Coordinates of C-alpha atoms in Angstrom, one line a residue:
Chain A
X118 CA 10.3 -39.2 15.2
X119 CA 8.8 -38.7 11.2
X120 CA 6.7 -41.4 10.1
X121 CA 5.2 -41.6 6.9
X122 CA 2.1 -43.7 6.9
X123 CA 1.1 -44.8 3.9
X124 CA 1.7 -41.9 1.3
X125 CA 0.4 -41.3 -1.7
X126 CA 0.4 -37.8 -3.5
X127 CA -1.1 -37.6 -7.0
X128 CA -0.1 -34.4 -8.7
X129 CA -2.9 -32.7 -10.7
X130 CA -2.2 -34.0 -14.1
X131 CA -2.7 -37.4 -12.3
X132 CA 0.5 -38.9 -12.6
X133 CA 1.6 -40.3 -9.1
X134 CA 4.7 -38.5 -7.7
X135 CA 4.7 -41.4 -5.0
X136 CA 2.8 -44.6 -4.2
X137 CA 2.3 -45.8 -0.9
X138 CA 5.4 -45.1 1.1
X139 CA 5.8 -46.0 4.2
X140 CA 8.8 -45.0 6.3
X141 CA 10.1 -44.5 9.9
X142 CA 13.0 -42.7 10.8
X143 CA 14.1 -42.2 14.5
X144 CA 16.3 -39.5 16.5
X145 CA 19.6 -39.5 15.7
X146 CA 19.7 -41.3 12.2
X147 CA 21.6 -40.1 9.6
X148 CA 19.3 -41.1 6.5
X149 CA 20.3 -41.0 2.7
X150 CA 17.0 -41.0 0.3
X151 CA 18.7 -41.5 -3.2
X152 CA 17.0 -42.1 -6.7
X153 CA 16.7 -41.6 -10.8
X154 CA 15.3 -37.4 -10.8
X155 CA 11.4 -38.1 -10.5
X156 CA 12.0 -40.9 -8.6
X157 CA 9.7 -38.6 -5.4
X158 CA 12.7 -37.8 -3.2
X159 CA 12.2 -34.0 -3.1
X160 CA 8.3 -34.8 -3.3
X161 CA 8.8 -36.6 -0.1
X162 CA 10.7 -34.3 1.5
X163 CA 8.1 -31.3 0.5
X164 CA 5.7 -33.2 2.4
X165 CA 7.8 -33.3 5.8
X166 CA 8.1 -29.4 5.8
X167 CA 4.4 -28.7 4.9
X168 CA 5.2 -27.5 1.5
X169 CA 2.8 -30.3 0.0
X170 CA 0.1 -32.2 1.2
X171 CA -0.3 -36.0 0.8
X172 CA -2.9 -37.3 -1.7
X173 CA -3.6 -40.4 0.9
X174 CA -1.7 -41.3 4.3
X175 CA -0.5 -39.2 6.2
X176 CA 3.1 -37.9 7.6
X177 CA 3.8 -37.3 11.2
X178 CA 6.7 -35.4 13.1
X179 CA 6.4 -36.2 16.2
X180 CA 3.5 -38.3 16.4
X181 CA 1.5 -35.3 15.3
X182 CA 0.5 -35.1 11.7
X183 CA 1.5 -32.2 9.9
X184 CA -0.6 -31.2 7.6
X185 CA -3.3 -31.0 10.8
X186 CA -1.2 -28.5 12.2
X187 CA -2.4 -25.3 12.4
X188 CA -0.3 -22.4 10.9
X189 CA 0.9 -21.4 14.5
X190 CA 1.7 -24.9 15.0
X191 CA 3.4 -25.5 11.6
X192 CA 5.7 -22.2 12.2
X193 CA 6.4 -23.4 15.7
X194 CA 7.3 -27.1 13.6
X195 CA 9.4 -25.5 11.0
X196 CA 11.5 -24.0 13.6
X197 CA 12.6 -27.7 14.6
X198 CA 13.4 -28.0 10.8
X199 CA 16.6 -27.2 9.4
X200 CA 16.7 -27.2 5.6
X201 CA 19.3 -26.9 3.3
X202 CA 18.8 -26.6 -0.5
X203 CA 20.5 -27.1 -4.4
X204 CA 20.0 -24.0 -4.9
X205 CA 20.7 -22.6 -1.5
X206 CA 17.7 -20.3 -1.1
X207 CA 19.5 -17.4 0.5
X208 CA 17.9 -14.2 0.8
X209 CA 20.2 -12.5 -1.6
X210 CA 19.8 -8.8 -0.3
X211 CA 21.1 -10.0 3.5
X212 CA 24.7 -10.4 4.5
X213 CA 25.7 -13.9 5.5
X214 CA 25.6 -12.6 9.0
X215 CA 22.0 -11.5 8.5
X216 CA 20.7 -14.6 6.7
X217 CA 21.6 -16.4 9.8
X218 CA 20.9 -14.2 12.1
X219 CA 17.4 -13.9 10.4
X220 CA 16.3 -17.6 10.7
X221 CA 17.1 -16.7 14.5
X222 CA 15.3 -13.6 15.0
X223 CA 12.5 -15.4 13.4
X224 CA 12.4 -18.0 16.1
X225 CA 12.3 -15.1 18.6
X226 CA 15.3 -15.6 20.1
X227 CA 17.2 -12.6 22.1
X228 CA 20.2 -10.3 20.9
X229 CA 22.1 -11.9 23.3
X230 CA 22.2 -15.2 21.3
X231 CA 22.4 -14.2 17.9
X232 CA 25.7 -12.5 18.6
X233 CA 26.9 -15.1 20.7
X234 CA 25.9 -18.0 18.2
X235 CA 26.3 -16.5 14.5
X236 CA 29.6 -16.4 14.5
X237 CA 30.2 -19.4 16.3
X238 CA 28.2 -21.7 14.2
X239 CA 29.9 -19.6 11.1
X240 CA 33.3 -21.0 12.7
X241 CA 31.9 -24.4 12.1
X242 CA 31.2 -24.2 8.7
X243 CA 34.2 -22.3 8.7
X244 CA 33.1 -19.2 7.4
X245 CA 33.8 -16.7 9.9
X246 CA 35.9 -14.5 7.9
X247 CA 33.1 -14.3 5.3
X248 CA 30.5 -13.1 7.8
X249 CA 29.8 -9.4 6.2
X250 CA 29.6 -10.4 2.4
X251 CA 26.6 -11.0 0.6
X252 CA 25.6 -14.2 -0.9
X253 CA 26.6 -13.2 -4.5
X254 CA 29.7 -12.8 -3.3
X255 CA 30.5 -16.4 -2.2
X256 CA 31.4 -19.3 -4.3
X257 CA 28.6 -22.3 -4.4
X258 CA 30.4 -24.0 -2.3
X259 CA 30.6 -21.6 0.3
X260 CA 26.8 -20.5 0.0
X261 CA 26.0 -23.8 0.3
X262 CA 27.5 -24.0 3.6
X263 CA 26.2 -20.8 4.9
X264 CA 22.6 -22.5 4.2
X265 CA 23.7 -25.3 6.3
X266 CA 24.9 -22.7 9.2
X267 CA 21.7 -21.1 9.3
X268 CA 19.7 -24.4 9.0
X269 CA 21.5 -25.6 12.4
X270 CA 21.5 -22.0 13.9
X271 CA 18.3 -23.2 15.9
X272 CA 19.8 -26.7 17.0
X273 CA 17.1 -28.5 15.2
X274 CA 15.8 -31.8 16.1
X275 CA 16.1 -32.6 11.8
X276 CA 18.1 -31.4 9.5
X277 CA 16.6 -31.7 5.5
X278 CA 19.1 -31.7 2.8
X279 CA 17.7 -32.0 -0.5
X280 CA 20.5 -32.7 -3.4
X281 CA 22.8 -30.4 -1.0
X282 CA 26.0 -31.3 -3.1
X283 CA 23.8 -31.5 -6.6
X284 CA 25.9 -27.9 -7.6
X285 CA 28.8 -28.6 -6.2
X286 CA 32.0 -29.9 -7.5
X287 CA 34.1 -32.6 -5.5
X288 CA 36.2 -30.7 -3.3
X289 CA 32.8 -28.8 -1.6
X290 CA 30.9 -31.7 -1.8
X291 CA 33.3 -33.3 0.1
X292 CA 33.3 -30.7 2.9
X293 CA 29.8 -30.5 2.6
X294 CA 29.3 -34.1 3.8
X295 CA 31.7 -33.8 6.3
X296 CA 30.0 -31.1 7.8
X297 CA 26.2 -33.2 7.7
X298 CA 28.2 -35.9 9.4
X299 CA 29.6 -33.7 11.9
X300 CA 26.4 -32.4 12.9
X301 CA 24.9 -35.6 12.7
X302 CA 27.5 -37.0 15.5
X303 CA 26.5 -34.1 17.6
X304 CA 23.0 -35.6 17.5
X305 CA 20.6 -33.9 15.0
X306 CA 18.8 -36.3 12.7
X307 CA 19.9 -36.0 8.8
X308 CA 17.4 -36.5 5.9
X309 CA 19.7 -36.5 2.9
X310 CA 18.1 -37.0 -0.6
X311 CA 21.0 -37.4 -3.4
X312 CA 21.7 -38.6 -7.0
X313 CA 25.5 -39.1 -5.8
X314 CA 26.6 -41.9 -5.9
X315 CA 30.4 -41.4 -3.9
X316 CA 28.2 -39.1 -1.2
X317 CA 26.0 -42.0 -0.5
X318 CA 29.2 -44.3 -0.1
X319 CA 31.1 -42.2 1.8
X320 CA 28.3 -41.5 4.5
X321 CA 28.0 -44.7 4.9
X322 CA 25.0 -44.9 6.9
X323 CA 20.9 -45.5 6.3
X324 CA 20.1 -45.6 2.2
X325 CA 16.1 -45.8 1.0
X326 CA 16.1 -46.2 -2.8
X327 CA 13.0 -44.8 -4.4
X328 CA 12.0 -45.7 -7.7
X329 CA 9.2 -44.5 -9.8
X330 CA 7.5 -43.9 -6.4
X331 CA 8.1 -46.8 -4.4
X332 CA 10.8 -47.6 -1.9
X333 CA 12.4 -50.9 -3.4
X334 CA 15.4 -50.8 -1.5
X335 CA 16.1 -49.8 2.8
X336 CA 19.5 -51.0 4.2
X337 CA 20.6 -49.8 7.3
X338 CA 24.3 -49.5 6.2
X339 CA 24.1 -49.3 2.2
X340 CA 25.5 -48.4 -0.4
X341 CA 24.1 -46.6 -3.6
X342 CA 22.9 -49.2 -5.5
X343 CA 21.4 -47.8 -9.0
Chain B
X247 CA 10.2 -12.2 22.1
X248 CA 8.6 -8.5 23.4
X249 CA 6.4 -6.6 20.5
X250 CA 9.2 -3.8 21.0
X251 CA 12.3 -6.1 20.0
X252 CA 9.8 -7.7 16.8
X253 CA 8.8 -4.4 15.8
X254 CA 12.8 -2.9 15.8
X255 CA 13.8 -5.8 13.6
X256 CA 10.8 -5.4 11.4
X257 CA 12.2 -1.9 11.0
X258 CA 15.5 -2.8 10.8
X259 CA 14.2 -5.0 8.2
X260 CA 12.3 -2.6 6.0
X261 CA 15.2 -0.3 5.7
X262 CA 17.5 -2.6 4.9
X263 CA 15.1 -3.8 1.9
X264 CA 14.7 0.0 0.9
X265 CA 17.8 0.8 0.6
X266 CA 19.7 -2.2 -0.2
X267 CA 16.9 -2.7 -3.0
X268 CA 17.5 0.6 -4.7
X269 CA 16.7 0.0 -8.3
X270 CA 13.1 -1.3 -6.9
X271 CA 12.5 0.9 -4.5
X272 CA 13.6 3.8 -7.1
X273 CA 10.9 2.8 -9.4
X274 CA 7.9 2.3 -6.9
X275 CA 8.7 6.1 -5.2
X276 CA 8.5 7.2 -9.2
X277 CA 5.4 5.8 -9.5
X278 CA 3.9 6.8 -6.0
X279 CA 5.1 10.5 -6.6
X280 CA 2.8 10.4 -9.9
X281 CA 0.2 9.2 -8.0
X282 CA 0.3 11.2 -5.2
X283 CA 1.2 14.3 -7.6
X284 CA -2.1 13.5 -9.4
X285 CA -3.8 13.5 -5.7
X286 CA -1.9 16.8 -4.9
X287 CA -3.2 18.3 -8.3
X288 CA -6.7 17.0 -7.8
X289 CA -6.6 18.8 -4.4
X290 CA -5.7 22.3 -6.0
X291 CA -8.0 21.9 -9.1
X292 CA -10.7 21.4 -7.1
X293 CA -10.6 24.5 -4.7
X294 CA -10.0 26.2 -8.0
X295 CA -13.0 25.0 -9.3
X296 CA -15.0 24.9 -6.0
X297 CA -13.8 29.0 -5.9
X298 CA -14.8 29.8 -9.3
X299 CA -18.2 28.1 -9.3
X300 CA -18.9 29.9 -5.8
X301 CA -17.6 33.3 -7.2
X302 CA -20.0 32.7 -10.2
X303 CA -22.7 32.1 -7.1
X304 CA -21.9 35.5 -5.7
X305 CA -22.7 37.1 -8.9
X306 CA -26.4 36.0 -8.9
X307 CA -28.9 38.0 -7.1
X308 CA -32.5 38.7 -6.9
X309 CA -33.7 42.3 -7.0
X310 CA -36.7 44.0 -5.8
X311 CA -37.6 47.3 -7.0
X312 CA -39.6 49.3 -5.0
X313 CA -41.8 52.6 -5.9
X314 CA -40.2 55.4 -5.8
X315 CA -43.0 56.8 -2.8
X316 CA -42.4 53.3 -1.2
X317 CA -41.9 54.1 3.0
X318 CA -38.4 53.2 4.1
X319 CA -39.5 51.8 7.1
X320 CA -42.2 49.0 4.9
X321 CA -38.9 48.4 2.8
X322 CA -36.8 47.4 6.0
X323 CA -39.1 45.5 7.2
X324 CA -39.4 43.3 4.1
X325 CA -35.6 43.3 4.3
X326 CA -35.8 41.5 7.7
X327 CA -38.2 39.1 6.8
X328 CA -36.2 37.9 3.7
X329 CA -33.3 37.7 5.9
X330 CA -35.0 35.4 8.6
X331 CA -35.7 33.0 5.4
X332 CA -33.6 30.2 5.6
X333 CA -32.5 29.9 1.7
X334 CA -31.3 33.6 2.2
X335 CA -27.8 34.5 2.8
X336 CA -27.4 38.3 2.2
X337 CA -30.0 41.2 1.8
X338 CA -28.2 44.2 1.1
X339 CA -30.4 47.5 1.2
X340 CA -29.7 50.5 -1.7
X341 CA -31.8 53.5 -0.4
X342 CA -33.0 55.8 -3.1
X343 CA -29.8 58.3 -3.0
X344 CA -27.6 55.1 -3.3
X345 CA -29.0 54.2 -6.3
X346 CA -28.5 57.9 -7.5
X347 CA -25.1 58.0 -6.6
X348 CA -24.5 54.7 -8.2
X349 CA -26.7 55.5 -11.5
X350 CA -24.4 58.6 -11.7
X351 CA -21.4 57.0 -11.4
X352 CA -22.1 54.7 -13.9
X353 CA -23.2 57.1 -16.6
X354 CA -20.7 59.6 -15.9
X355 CA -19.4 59.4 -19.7
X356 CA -22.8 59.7 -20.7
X357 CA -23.4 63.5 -20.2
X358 CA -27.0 63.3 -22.2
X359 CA -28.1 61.3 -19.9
X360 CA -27.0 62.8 -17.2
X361 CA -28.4 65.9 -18.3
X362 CA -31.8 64.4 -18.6
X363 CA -31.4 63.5 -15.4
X364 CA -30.6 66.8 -14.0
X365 CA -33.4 68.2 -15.6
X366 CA -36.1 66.7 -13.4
X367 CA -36.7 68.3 -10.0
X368 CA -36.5 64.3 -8.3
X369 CA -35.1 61.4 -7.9
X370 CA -36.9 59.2 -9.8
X371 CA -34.8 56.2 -9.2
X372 CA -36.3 54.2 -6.5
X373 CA -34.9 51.7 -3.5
X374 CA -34.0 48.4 -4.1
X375 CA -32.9 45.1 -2.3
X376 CA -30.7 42.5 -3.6
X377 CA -31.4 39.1 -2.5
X378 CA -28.5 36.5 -2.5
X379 CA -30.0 33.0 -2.1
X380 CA -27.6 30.2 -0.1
X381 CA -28.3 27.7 -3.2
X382 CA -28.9 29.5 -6.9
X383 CA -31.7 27.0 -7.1
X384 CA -33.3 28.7 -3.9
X385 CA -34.4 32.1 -5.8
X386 CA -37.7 30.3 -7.0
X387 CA -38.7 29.8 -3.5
X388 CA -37.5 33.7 -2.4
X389 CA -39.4 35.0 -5.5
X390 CA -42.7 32.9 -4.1
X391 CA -42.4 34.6 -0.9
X392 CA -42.3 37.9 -2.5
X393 CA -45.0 37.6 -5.0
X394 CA -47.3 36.5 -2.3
X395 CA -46.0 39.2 0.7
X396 CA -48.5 41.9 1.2
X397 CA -45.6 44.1 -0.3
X398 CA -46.0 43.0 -3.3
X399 CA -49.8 42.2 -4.0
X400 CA -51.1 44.1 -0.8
X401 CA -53.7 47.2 -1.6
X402 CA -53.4 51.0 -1.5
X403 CA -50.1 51.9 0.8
X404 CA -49.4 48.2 1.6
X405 CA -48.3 47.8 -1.8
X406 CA -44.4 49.5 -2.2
X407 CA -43.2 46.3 -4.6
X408 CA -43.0 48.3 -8.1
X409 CA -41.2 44.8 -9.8
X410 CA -38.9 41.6 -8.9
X411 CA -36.6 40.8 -11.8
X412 CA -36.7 37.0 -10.9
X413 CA -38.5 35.9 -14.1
X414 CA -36.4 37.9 -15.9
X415 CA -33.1 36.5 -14.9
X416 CA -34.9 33.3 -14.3
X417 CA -33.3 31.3 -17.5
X418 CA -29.9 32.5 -16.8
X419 CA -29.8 31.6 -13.0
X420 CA -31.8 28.3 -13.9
X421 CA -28.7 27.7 -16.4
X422 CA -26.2 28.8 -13.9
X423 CA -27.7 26.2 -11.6
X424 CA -27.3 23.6 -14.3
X425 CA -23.8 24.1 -15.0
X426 CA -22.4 24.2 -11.6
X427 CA -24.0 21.3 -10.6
X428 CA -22.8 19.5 -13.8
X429 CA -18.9 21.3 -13.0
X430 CA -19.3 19.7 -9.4
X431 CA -20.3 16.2 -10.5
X432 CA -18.2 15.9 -13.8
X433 CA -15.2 17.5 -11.3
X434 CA -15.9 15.0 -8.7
X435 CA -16.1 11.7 -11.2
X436 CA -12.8 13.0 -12.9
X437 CA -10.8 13.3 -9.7
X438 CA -12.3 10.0 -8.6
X439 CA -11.2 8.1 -11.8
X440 CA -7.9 9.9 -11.9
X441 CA -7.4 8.9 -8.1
X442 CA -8.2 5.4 -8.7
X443 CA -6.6 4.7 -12.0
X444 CA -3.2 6.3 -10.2
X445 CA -3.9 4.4 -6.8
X446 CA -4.5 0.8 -9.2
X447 CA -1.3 1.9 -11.3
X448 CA 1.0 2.5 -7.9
X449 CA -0.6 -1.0 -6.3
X450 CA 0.7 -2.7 -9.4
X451 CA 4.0 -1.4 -9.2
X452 CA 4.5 -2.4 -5.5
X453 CA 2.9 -6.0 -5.9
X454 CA 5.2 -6.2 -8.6
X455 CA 8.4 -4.8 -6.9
X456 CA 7.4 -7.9 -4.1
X457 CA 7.0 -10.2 -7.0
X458 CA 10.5 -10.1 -7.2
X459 CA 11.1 -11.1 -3.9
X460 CA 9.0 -14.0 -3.5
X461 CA 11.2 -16.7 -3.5
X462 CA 13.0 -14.5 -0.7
X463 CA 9.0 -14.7 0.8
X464 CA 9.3 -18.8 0.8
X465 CA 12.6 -19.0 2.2
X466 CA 11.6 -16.7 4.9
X467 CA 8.6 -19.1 5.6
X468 CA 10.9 -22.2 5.7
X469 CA 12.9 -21.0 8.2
X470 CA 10.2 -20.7 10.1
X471 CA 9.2 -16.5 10.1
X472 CA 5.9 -16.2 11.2
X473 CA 3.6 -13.8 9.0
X474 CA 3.9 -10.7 10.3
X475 CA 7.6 -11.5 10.5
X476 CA 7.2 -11.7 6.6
X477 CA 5.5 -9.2 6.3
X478 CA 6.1 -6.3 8.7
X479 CA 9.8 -5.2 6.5
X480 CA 7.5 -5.5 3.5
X481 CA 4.7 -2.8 4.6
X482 CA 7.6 -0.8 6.3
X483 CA 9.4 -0.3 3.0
X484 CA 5.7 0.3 1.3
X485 CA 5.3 3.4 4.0
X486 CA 8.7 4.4 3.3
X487 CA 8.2 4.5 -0.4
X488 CA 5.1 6.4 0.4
X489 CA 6.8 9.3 2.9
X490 CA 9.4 9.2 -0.1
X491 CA 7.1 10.1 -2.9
X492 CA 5.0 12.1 -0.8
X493 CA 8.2 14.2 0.0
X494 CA 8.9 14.6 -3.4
X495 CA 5.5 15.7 -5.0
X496 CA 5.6 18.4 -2.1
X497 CA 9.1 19.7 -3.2
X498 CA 7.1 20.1 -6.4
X499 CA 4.2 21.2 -5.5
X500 CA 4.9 24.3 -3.4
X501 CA 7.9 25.7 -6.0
X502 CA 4.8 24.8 -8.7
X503 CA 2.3 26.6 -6.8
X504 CA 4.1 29.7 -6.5
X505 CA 4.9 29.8 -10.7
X506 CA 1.1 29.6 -11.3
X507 CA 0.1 32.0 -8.6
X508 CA -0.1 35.0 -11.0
X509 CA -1.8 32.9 -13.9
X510 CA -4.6 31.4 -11.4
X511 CA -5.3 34.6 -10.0
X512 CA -5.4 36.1 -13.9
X513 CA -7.6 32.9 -15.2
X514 CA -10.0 32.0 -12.0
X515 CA -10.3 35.5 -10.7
X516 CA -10.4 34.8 -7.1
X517 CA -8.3 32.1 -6.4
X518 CA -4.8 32.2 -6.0
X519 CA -2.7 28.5 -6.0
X520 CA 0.2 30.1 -3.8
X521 CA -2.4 31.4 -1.2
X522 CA -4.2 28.1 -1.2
X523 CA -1.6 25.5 -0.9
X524 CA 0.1 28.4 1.7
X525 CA -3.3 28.4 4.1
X526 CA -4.0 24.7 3.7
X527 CA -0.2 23.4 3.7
X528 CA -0.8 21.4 7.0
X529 CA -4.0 19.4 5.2
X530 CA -2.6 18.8 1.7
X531 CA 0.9 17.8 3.4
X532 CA -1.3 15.4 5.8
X533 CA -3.4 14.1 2.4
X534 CA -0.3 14.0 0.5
X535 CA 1.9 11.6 3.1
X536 CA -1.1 10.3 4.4
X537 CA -2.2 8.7 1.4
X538 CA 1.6 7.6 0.3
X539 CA 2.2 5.9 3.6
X540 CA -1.5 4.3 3.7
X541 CA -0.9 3.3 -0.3
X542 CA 2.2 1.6 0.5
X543 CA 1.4 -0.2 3.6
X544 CA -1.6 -1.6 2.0
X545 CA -0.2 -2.2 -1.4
X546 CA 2.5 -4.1 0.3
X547 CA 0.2 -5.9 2.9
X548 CA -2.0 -7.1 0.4
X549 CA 1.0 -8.1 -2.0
X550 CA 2.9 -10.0 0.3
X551 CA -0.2 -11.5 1.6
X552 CA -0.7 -14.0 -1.5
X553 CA 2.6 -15.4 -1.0
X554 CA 1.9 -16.5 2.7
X555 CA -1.3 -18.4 2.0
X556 CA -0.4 -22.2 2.6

């Protein structure tokens, strides 16, 4: 499903983010990326939704590569892309009902469905009674969760979580992971890149250590091991 | 997806940004009303200026004297030969009694003068025509055609010209020439710098009012908004901003108008700002809105359009 092949990126002031990496992860997998900060998690990541382009290698989704895609193609990929971020990335002047409903109206899909499914996927982050307040409104705990209820909104074939719990205290990040799991069990593939070290544990699943750029560690059921 | 449903939610989109982004939508109307109050201004000042320069036209003529024996019918028929010139506008005809009567009325305080003239058994005014030229620079050509008429340098009873004061007024109307054309460019280069600097100012303030949303911009991207889906609320606030301002500077403009009226009339002579913004309210509303809505849409296209290149 997302291959990396090889990667390289070289930032401008010619230190390298990340040194040939090369990855596979297939449908279904429930992946924790984990690391020292500057170890190229969120550099990897940035790659997979277009947002930078490999120095060398290339990354596919989908056994296309992405940064061949043309910008009606990479829209068309990003819709398959949920992301959730640290710092949420709401669009602060939208209710919580809008900011999902937006990412939905985006992908063109009909009235019909976005009242039928906002709520509804609200319910599962368990939100529903926080449906008409704005994002400033919320705690982070709660934002964070409306970022994951829009970033599933569209049934995505990934899900990208990038330090999701990284401003959260214990309880949300907790209920955080439980929801990632959840969705994972209904079948959507989960990039998780995290400096936690009880997150990691408690998934239980897939862990790729990065260091300095280089993956030195992938066990298929690890355990944070920095 | 029909064009119909993306262009309500764009909509939907745009007001909800205008309104719900009131502080910055507060300060890019302010902006746009100077602008477009500058635009509205320009407008008025130049029909002011455009009316006084063509008033100071009007007031230049060419005459041609005529002897006082001169046939009426030789005069008239000069009179329709200047008129089929193309750099002629009007030839008005003043008949020998005319210019009596009107030499009369003019010296009617003067009674030694009058008294002289009563004292001689004729009139010994003669006819005259006044030649008004299309362009003031036009007269050299009309006194030419004079000068070499048979009127004017034709023999025995051919000749009824008695004198054309061209060369005399010929500095003055030369001058007159000069400084309208110089009030028309020097009019048109300050309304064109004032209309860009404004224009440059409000596209500043609008590019900066989307500066503040562009992390809003790249979150939009990632969840996976194509461009115009970006950008349509964007230009739809911009061309709401615009019919905003554009409302306001005419709720300023007309009650403005109306004070000056009086002191336009008293200081141009022949134009009145009341009358003009009154007979032309449906073009300087069009101009007004026109260029608020067109200034806002492609302020904000243009703004939003750095933020979407990949």
């Amino acid at each position: 499903m997302i291959y990396f092949d090889n990667v390289s990126k070289v930032y401008s002031a010619g230190t390298p983010a990340i040194t040939d990496i090369t990855l596979g992860i297939e449908p279904g997998e429930f992946v924790s990326i984990v690391g020292h900060s500057g170890a190229g998690k969120t550099t990897l990541l940035k790659m997979l939704f277009a947002e930078e382009s490999p120095t060398t290698g290339s990354v596919l989704f989908n056994e296309r590569a992405i940064h061949e895609l043309t910008n009606r193609e990479l829209i068309q990929m990003r819709r398959q892309i949920g992301t959730v971020f640290q710092d949420f990335r709401l669009l602060p002047t939208k209710t919580v009902y809008e900011n999902i409903a937006f990412a939905m109206e985006a992908s063109g899909r009909p009235d019909e469905d976005i009242i039928a499914d906002v709520p509804y996927v609200l319910e599962l982050v368990d939100l529903a009674d926080k449906m008409w307040n704005f994002p400033k409104e919320l705690s982070g705990g709660e934002q964070q969760r409306v970022a994951i209820a829009r970033a599933i909104v569209n049934q995505p074939d990934i899900l990208i979580a990038d330090e999701p719990t990284g401003n959260l205290d214990p309880i949300n990040t907790y209920e955080v992971v439980q929801i990632l799991k959840k969705i994972n069990d209904l079948g959507t593939t989960v990039l998780l890149t995290t400096h936690n070290r009880n997150v990691v544990d408690s998934v239980g699943k897939r862990v790729v250590t990065l260091d300095q750029g280089r993956i030195v560690r992938d066990d298929q059921s690890g355990k944070y091991s920095f | 997806m029909s064009a119909w449903v993306t262009a309500k939610r764009i909509t939907r989109y745009g007001l909800i940004g205008f309104f719900r982004n009131g502080f910055v939508s507060l300060a890019a109307i302010l902006i746009m009303t100077i602008t477009l109050f500058v635009m509205g201004a320009l407008i008025v000042g130049s029909a002011a200026l455009n009316a006084t320069l063509e008033q100071l036209t009007e007031k230049v003529d060419v005459n041609v004297y005529f002897y006082t024996d001169a046939p009426e019918q030789g005069m008239l028929d000069l009179k329709q030969q200047l008129e089929a010139l193309p750099e002629v506008a009007v030839v008005t005809y003043v008949s020998r009694d005319e210019a009596l009567t009107r030499f009369r009325e003019r010296h009617k305080n003067d009674q030694l003068t009058i008294q002289a003239l009563d004292e001689l058994e004729d009139n010994p005014l003669g006819a005259s025509l006044a030649v008004r030229a299309k362009e003031t620079h036009q007269y050299e050509s009309i006194s030419k055609f004079l000068e070499g008429s048979a009127a004017a340098s034709g023999e025995g009873d051919a000749r009824i010209i008695d004198k054309v004061n061209f060369s005399q007024n010929k500095t003055a109307i030369d001058r007159l020439s000069e400084i309208i054309k110089t009030s028309q460019n020097l009019g048109t280069t300050v309304a064109v710098i004032l209309a860009l600097a404004s224009i440059l100012i409000a596209f500043n303030t609008i590019r900066l009012a989307i500066y503040t949303s562009r992390d809003e911009i790249a979150v939009m991207r990632l969840v996976g908004a194509g461009p115009w889906y970006v950008r349509g609320p964007f230009v739809v606030s911009g061309i709401l901003y615009g019919i905003a301002s554009g409302l306001f500077v005419l709720m300023v403009l007309y009650p403005l108008a109306a004070w000056l009226a009086e002191p336009s009339e008293q200081f141009f002579g022949n134009f009145n700002t009341l009358t003009y913004v009154t007979d032309n309210i449906f073009m300087i509303v069009g101009a007004i809105i026109g260029t608020g809505i067109l200034l806002g849409a492609v302020s904000s296209y243009g703004a939003v359009h750095r933020y979407l290149r990949n």
